[in-house]
mmCIF file of C-alpha atoms in Angstrom:
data_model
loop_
_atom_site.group_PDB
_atom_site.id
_atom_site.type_symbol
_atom_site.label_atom_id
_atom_site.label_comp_id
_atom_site.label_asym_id
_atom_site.label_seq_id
_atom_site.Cartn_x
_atom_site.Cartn_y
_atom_site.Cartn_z
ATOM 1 C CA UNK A 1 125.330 100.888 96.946
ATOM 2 C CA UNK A 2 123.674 98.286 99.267
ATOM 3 C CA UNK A 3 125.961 95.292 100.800
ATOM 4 C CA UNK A 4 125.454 92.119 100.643
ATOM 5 C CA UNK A 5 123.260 91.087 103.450
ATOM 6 C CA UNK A 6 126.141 88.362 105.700
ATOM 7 C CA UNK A 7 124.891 85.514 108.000
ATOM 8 C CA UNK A 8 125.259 87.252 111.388
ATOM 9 C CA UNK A 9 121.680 89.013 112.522
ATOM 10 C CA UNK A 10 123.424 92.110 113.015
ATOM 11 C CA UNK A 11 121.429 95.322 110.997
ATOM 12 C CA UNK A 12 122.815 96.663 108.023
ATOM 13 C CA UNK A 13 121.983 100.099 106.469
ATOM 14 C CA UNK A 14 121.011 100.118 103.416
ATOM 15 C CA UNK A 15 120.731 103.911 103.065
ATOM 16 C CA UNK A 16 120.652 107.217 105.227
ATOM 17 C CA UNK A 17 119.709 110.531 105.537
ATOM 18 C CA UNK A 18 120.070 113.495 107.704
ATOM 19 C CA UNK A 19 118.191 116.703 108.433
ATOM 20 C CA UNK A 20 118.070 119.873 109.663
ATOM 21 C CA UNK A 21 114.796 122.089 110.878
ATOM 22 C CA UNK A 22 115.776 124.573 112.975
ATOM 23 C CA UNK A 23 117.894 123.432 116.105
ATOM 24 C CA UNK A 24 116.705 119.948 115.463
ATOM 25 C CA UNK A 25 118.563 117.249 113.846
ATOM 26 C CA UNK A 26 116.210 114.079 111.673
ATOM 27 C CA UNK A 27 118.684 110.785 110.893
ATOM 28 C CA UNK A 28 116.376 108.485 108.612
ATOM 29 C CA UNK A 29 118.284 105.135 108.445
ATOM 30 C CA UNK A 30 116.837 101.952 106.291
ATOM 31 C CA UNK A 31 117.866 99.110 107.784
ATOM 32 C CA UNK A 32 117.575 95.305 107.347
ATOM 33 C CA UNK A 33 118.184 92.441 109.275
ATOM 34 C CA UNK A 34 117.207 88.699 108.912
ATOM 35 C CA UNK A 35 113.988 89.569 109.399
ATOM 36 C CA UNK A 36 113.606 92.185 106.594
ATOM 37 C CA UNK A 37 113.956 95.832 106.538
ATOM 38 C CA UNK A 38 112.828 98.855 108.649
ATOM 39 C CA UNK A 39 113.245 102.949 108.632
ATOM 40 C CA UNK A 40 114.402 104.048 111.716
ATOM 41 C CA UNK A 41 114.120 108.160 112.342
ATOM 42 C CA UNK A 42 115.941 109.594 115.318
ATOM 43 C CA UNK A 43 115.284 113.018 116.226
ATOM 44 C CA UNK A 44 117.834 115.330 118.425
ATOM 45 C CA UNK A 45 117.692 118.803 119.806
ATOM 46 C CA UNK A 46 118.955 121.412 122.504
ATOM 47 C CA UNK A 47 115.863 121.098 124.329
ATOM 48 C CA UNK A 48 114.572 117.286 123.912
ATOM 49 C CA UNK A 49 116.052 114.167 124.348
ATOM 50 C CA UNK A 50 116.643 112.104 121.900
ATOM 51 C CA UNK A 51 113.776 110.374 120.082
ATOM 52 C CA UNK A 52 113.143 107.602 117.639
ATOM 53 C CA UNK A 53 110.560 105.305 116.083
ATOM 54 C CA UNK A 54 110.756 102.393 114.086
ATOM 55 C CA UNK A 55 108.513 102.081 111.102
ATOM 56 C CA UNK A 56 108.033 98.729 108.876
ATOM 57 C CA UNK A 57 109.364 99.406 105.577
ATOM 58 C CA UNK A 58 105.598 98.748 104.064
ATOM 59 C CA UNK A 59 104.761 102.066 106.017
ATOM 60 C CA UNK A 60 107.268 104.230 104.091
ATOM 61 C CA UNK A 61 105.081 104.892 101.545
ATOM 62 C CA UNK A 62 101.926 106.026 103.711
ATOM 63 C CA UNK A 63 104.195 107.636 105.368
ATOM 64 C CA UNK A 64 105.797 109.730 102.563
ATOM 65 C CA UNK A 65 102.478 110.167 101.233
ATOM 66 C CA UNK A 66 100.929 111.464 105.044
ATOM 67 C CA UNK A 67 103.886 113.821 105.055
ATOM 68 C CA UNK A 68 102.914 115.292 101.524
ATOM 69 C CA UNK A 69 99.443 115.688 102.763
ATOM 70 C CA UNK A 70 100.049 117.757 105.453
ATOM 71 C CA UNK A 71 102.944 119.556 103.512
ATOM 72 C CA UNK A 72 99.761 120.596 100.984
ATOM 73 C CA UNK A 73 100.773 118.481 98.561
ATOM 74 C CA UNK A 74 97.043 117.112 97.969
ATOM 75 C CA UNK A 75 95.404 120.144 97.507
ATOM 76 C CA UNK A 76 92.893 119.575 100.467
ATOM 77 C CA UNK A 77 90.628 122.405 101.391
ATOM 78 C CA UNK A 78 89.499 123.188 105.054
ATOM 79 C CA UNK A 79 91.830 122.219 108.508
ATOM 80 C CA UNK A 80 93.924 119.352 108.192
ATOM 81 C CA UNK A 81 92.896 116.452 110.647
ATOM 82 C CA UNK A 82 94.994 113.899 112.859
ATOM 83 C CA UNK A 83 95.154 110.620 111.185
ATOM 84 C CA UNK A 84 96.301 107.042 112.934
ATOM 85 C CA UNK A 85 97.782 104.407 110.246
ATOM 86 C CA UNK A 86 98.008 101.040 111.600
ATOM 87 C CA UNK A 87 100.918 98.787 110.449
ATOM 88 C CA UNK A 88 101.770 95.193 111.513
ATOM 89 C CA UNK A 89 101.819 95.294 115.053
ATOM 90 C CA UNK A 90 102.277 98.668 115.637
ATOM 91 C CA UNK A 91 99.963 102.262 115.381
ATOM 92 C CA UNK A 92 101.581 105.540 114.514
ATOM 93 C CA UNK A 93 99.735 108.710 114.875
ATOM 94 C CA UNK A 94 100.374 112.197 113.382
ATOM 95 C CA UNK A 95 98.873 115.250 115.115
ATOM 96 C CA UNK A 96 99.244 118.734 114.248
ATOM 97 C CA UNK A 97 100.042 121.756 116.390
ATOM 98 C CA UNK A 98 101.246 125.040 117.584
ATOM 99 C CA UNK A 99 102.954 126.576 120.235
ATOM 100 C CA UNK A 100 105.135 130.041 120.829
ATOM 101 C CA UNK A 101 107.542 128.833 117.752
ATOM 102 C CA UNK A 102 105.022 128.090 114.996
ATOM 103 C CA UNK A 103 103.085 124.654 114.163
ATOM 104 C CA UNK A 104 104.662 121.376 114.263
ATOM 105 C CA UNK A 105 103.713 117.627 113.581
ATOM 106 C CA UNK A 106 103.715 115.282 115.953
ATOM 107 C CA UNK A 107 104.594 111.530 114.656
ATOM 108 C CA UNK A 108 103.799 109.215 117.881
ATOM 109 C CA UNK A 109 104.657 104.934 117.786
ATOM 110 C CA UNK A 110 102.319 102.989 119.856
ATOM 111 C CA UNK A 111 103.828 99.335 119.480
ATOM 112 C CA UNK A 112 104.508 96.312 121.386
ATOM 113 C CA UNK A 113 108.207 96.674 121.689
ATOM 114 C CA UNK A 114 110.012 97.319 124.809
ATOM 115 C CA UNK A 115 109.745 100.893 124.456
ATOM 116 C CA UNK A 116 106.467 101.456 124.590
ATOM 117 C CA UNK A 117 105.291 104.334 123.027
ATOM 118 C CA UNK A 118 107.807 106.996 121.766
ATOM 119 C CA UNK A 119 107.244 110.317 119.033
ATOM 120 C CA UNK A 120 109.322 112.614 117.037
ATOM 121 C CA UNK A 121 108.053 115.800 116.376
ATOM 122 C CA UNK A 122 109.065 117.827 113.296
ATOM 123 C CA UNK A 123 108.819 121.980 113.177
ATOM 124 C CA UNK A 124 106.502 123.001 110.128
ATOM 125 C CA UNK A 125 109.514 125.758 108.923
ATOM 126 C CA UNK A 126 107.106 128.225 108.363
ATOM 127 C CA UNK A 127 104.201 129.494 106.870
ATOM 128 C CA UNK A 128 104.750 127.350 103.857
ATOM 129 C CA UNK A 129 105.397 123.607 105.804
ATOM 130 C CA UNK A 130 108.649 123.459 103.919
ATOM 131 C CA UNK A 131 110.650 121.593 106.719
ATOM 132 C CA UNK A 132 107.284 118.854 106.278
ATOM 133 C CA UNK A 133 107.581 118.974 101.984
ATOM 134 C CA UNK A 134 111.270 118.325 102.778
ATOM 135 C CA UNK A 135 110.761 115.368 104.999
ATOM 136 C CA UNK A 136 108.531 113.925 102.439
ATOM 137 C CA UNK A 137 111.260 114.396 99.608
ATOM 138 C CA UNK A 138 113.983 112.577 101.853
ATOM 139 C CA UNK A 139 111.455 109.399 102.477
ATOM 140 C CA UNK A 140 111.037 109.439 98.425
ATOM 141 C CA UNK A 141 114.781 108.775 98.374
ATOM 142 C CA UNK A 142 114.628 106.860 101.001
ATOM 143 C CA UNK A 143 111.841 104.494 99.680
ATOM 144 C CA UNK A 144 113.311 104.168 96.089
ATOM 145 C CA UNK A 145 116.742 103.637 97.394
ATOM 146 C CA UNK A 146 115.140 100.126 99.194
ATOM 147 C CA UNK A 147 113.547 99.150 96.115
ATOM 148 C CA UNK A 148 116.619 99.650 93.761
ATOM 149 C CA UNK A 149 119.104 98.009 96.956
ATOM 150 C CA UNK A 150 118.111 94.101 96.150
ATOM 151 C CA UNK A 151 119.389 94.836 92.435
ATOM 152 C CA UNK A 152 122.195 96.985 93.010
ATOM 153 C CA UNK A 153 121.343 99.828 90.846
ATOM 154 C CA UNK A 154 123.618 102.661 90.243
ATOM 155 C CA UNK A 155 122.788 105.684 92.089
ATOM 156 C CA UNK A 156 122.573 107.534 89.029
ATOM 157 C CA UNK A 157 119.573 105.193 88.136
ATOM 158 C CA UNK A 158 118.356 105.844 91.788
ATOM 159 C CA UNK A 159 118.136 110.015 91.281
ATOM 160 C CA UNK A 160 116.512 110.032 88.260
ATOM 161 C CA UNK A 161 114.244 107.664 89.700
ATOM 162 C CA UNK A 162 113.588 109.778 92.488
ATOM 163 C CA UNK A 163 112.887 113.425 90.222
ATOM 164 C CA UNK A 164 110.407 110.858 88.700
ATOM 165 C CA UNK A 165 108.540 110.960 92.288
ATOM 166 C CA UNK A 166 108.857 114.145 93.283
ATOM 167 C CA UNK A 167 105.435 114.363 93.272
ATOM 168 C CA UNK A 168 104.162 112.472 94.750
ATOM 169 C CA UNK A 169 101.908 110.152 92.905
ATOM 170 C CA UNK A 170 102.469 106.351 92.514
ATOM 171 C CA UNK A 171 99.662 104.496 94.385
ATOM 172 C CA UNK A 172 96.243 106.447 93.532
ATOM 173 C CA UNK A 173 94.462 104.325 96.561
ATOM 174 C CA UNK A 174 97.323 105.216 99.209
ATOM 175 C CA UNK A 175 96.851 109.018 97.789
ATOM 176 C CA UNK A 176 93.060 108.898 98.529
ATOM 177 C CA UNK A 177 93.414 107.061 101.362
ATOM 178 C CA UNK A 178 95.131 109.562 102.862
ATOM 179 C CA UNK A 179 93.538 112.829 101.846
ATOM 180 C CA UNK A 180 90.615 114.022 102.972
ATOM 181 C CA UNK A 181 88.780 113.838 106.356
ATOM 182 C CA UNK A 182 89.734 110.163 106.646
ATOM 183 C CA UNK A 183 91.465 109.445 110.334
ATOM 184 C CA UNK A 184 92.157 106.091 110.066
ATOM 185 C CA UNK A 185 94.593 105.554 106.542
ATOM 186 C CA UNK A 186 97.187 102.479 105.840
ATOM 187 C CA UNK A 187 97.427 98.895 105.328
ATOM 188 C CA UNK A 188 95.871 97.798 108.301
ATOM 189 C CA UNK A 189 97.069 95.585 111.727
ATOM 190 C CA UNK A 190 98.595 92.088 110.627
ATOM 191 C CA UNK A 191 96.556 89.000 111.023
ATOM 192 C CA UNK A 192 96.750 87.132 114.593
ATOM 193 C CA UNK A 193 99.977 85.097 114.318
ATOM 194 C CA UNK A 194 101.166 82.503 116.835
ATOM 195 C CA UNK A 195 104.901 81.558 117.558
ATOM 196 C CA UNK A 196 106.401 78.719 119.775
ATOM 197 C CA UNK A 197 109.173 79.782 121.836
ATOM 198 C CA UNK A 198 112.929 77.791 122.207
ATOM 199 C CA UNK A 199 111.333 76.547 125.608
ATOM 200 C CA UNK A 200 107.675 75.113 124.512
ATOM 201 C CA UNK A 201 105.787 78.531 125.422
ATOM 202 C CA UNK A 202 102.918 79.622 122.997
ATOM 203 C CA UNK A 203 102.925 83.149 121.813
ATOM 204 C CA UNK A 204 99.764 84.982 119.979
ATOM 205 C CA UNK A 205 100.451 88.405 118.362
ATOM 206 C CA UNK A 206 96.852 90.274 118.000
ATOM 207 C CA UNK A 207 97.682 94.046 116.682
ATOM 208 C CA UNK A 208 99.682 95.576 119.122
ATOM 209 C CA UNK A 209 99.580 93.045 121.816
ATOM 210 C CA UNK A 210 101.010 89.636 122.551
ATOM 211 C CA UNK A 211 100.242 87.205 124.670
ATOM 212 C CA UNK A 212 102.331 84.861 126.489
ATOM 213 C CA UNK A 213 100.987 81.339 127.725
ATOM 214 C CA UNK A 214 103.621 79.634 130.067
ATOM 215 C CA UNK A 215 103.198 76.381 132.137
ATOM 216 C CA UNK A 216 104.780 76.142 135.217
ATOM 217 C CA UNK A 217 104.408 74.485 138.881
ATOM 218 C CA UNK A 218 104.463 75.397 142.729
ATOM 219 C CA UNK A 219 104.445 74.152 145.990
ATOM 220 C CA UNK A 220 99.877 74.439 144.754
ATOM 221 C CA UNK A 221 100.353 72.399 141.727
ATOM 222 C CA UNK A 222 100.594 73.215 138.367
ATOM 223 C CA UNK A 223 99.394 76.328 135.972
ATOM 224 C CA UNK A 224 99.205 78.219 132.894
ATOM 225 C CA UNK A 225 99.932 81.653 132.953
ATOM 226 C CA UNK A 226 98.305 84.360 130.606
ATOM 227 C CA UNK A 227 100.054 87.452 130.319
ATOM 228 C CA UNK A 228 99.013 90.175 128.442
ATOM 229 C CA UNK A 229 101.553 92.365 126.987
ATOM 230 C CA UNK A 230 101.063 96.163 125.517
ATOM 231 C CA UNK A 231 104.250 98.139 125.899
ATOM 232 C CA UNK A 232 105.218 98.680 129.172
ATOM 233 C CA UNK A 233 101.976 97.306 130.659
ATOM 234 C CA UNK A 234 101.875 93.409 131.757
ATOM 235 C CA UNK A 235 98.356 91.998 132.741
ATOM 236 C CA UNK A 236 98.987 88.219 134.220
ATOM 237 C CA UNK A 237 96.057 85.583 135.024
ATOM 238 C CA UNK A 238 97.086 82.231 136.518
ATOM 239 C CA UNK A 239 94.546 79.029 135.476
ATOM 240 C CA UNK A 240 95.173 75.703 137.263
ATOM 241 C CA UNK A 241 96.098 73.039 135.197
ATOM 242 C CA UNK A 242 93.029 71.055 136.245
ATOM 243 C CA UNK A 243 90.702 73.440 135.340
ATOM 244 C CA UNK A 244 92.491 74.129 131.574
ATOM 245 C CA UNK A 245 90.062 71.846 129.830
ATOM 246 C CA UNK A 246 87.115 73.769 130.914
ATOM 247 C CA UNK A 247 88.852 77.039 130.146
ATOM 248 C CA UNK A 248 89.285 76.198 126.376
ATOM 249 C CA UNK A 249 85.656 74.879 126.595
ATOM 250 C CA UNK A 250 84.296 78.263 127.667
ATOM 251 C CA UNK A 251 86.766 79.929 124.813
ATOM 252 C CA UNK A 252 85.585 77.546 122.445
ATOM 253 C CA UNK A 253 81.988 78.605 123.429
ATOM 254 C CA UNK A 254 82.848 82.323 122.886
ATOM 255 C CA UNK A 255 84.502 81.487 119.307
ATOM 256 C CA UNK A 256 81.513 79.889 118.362
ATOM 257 C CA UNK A 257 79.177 82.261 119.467
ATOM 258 C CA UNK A 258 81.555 85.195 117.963
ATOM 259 C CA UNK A 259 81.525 83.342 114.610
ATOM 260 C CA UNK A 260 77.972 83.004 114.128
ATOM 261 C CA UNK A 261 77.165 86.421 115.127
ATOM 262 C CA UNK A 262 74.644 85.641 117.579
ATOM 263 C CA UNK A 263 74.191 87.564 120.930
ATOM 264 C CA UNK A 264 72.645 85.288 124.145
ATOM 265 C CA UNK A 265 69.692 88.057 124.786
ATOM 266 C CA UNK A 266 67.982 85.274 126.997
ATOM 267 C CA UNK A 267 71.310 85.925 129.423
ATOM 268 C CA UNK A 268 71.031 89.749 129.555
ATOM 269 C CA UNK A 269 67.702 89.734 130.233
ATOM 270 C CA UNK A 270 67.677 87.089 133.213
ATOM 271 C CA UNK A 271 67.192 88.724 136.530
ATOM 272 C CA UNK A 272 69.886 89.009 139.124
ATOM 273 C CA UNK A 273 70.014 86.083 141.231
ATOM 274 C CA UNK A 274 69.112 86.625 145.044
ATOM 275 C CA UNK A 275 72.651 86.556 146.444
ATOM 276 C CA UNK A 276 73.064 83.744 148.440
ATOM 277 C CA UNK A 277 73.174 83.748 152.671
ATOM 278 C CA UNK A 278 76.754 84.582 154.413
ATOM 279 C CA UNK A 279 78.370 81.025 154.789
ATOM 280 C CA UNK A 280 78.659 79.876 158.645
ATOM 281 C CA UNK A 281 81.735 80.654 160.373
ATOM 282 C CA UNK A 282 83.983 77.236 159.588
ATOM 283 C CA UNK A 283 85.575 75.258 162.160
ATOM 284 C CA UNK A 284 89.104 73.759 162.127
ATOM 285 C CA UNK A 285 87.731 70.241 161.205
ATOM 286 C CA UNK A 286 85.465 71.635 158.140
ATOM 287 C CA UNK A 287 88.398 73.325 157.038
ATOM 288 C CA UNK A 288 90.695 69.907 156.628
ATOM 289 C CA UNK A 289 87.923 68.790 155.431
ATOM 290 C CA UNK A 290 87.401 70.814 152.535
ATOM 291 C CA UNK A 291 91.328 70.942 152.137
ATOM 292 C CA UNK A 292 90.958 67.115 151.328
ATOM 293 C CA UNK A 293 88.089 67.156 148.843
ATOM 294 C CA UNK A 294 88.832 70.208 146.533
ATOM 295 C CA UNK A 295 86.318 71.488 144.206
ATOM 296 C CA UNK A 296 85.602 70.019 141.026
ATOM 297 C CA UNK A 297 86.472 72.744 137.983
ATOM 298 C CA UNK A 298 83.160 73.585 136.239
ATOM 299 C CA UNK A 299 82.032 76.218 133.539
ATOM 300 C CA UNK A 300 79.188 78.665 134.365
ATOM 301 C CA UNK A 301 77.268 81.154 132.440
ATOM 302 C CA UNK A 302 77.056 84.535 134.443
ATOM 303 C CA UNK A 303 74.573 87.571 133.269
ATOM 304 C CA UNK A 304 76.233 91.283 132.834
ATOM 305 C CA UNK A 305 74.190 92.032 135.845
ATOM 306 C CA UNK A 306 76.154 89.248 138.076
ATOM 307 C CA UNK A 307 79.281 90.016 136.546
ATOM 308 C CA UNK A 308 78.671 93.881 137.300
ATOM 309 C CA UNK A 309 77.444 92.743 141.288
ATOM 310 C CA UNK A 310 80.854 90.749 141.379
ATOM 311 C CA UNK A 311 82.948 93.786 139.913
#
């Protein structure tokens, strides 16, 4: 039975499982926090270290449903294929294949958490995928035992429920979705969202990326710094605060132009400019010069082929 969920944002399981294929140990845990609830699957073995993803508890049900798919549970004819289902902010992929010990299924997390990206990989057990029909049975328990949790059913209540869907077949559209030839399957990336941090900083979540704008100052003046976040990987750019208005004039161009679905073809089909003569070799006195008069920030429109000549 499910506790009561307390104050503190410390996770609580709500239910767990455990498996073994072979030398390999699965531990399915459904969690929740203050922020909702999750399935976290670890996998552990002799040869591997240990391995787990995190998947949003609206995936449980493509993923139940992806595991009876490749288990045969759909009936497909002809190879089965990799498919990529897209949830929130995060991708998982499933992949099939062989080596010296038989076929296995490769489950890989691309997200924007800390970890990067991270995979579990499950042994088929056999000619028959039973080791994959048995996976898909445990996330059936698992997935009914969230939905009965919030009203504290008996887990009498719960087993019956879950004979009910042994096979597989509550959502017709997640079912086709996910048979077939069909790579892409699932609910789809969450809208762009945008968060204000305890300090002031903006932060826009787009898929699987965020984006981080911070002001801050040096001994130059001040900034705004863009960084670009996917995993591991951080991409920074620095604007100067004086030059900020024009930079949300040129994004405000790009929106507009975006929106109305029109492409500048009189742009991409101007001619590369002659490139302008080397500048004379500055003296001392040009140089304080310049230092005292900086340069006024302006937007300019510049052609593929410029932007190619300047790459």
């Amino acid at each position: 039975m499910a506790q009561p969920m307390s104050s503190s944002n410390e996770d609580q399981e709500v239910c767990s499982e455990t498996l073994r294929v072979e030398s390999k140990l699965f531990y399915l845990d459904l969690k929740r926090n203050a922020r909702g609830r999750y399935l976290k699957i670890a996998e552990t073995g002799t040869n591997r270290e240990r391995s787990t993803i995190i998947v949003p508890y609206t995936g449980i049900m493509w993923f139940r449903e992806l595991f009876n798919y490749y288990a045969g549970g759909t009936n497909e004819q002809g190879p089965l294929v990799s498919k990529e289902l897209p949830i929130e902010t995060k991708a998982f992929y499933f992949e099939i294949g062989e080596n010296t010990r038989g076929r296995f299924l490769r489950v890989s997390e691309s997200g924007a958490g800390p970890r990067g990206r991270s995979s579990i990989i499950i042994p088929a057990g056999g000619a028959t995928t039973t080791a994959w029909g048995t996976f898909r049975d445990a996330l059936a328990r698992i997935e009914v035992a969230g939905q009965q949790a919030e009203t504290s059913e008996s887990s009498d209540r719960i087993d019956n429920t879950v004979h009910h869907l042994a096979g597989m077949r509550i959502q017709d559209d997640v079912m086709a979705a996910v048979a077939g030839s069909r790579t892409v399957v699932g609910p789809g990336p969450s809208p762009p969202t945008i968060t204000e941090t305890e300090t002031g900083g903006q932060i826009v979540r787009a898929g699987h990326k965020r984006f981080f704008f911070d002001l801050g100052s040096n001994a130059k003046g001040r900034f705004l710094r863009i960084t670009e976040v996917v995993g591991l990987e951080r991409i920074a750019i620095v604007v100067p605060a004086e030059a900020m208005g024009q930079f949300q004039a040129a994004l405000g161009t790009c929106q507009e132009q975006h929106a109305s679905g029109v492409v500048s073809t009189a742009r991409t089909q101007q001619q590369l400019p002659p490139m302008p003569p080397p500048p004379a070799p500055t003296t001392s006195a040009s140089v304080q010069s310049s230092a005292s008069a900086p340069c006024t920030p302006s937007v300019t429109d510049v052609s593929p082929q410029m932007f190619q000549a300047i790459q």
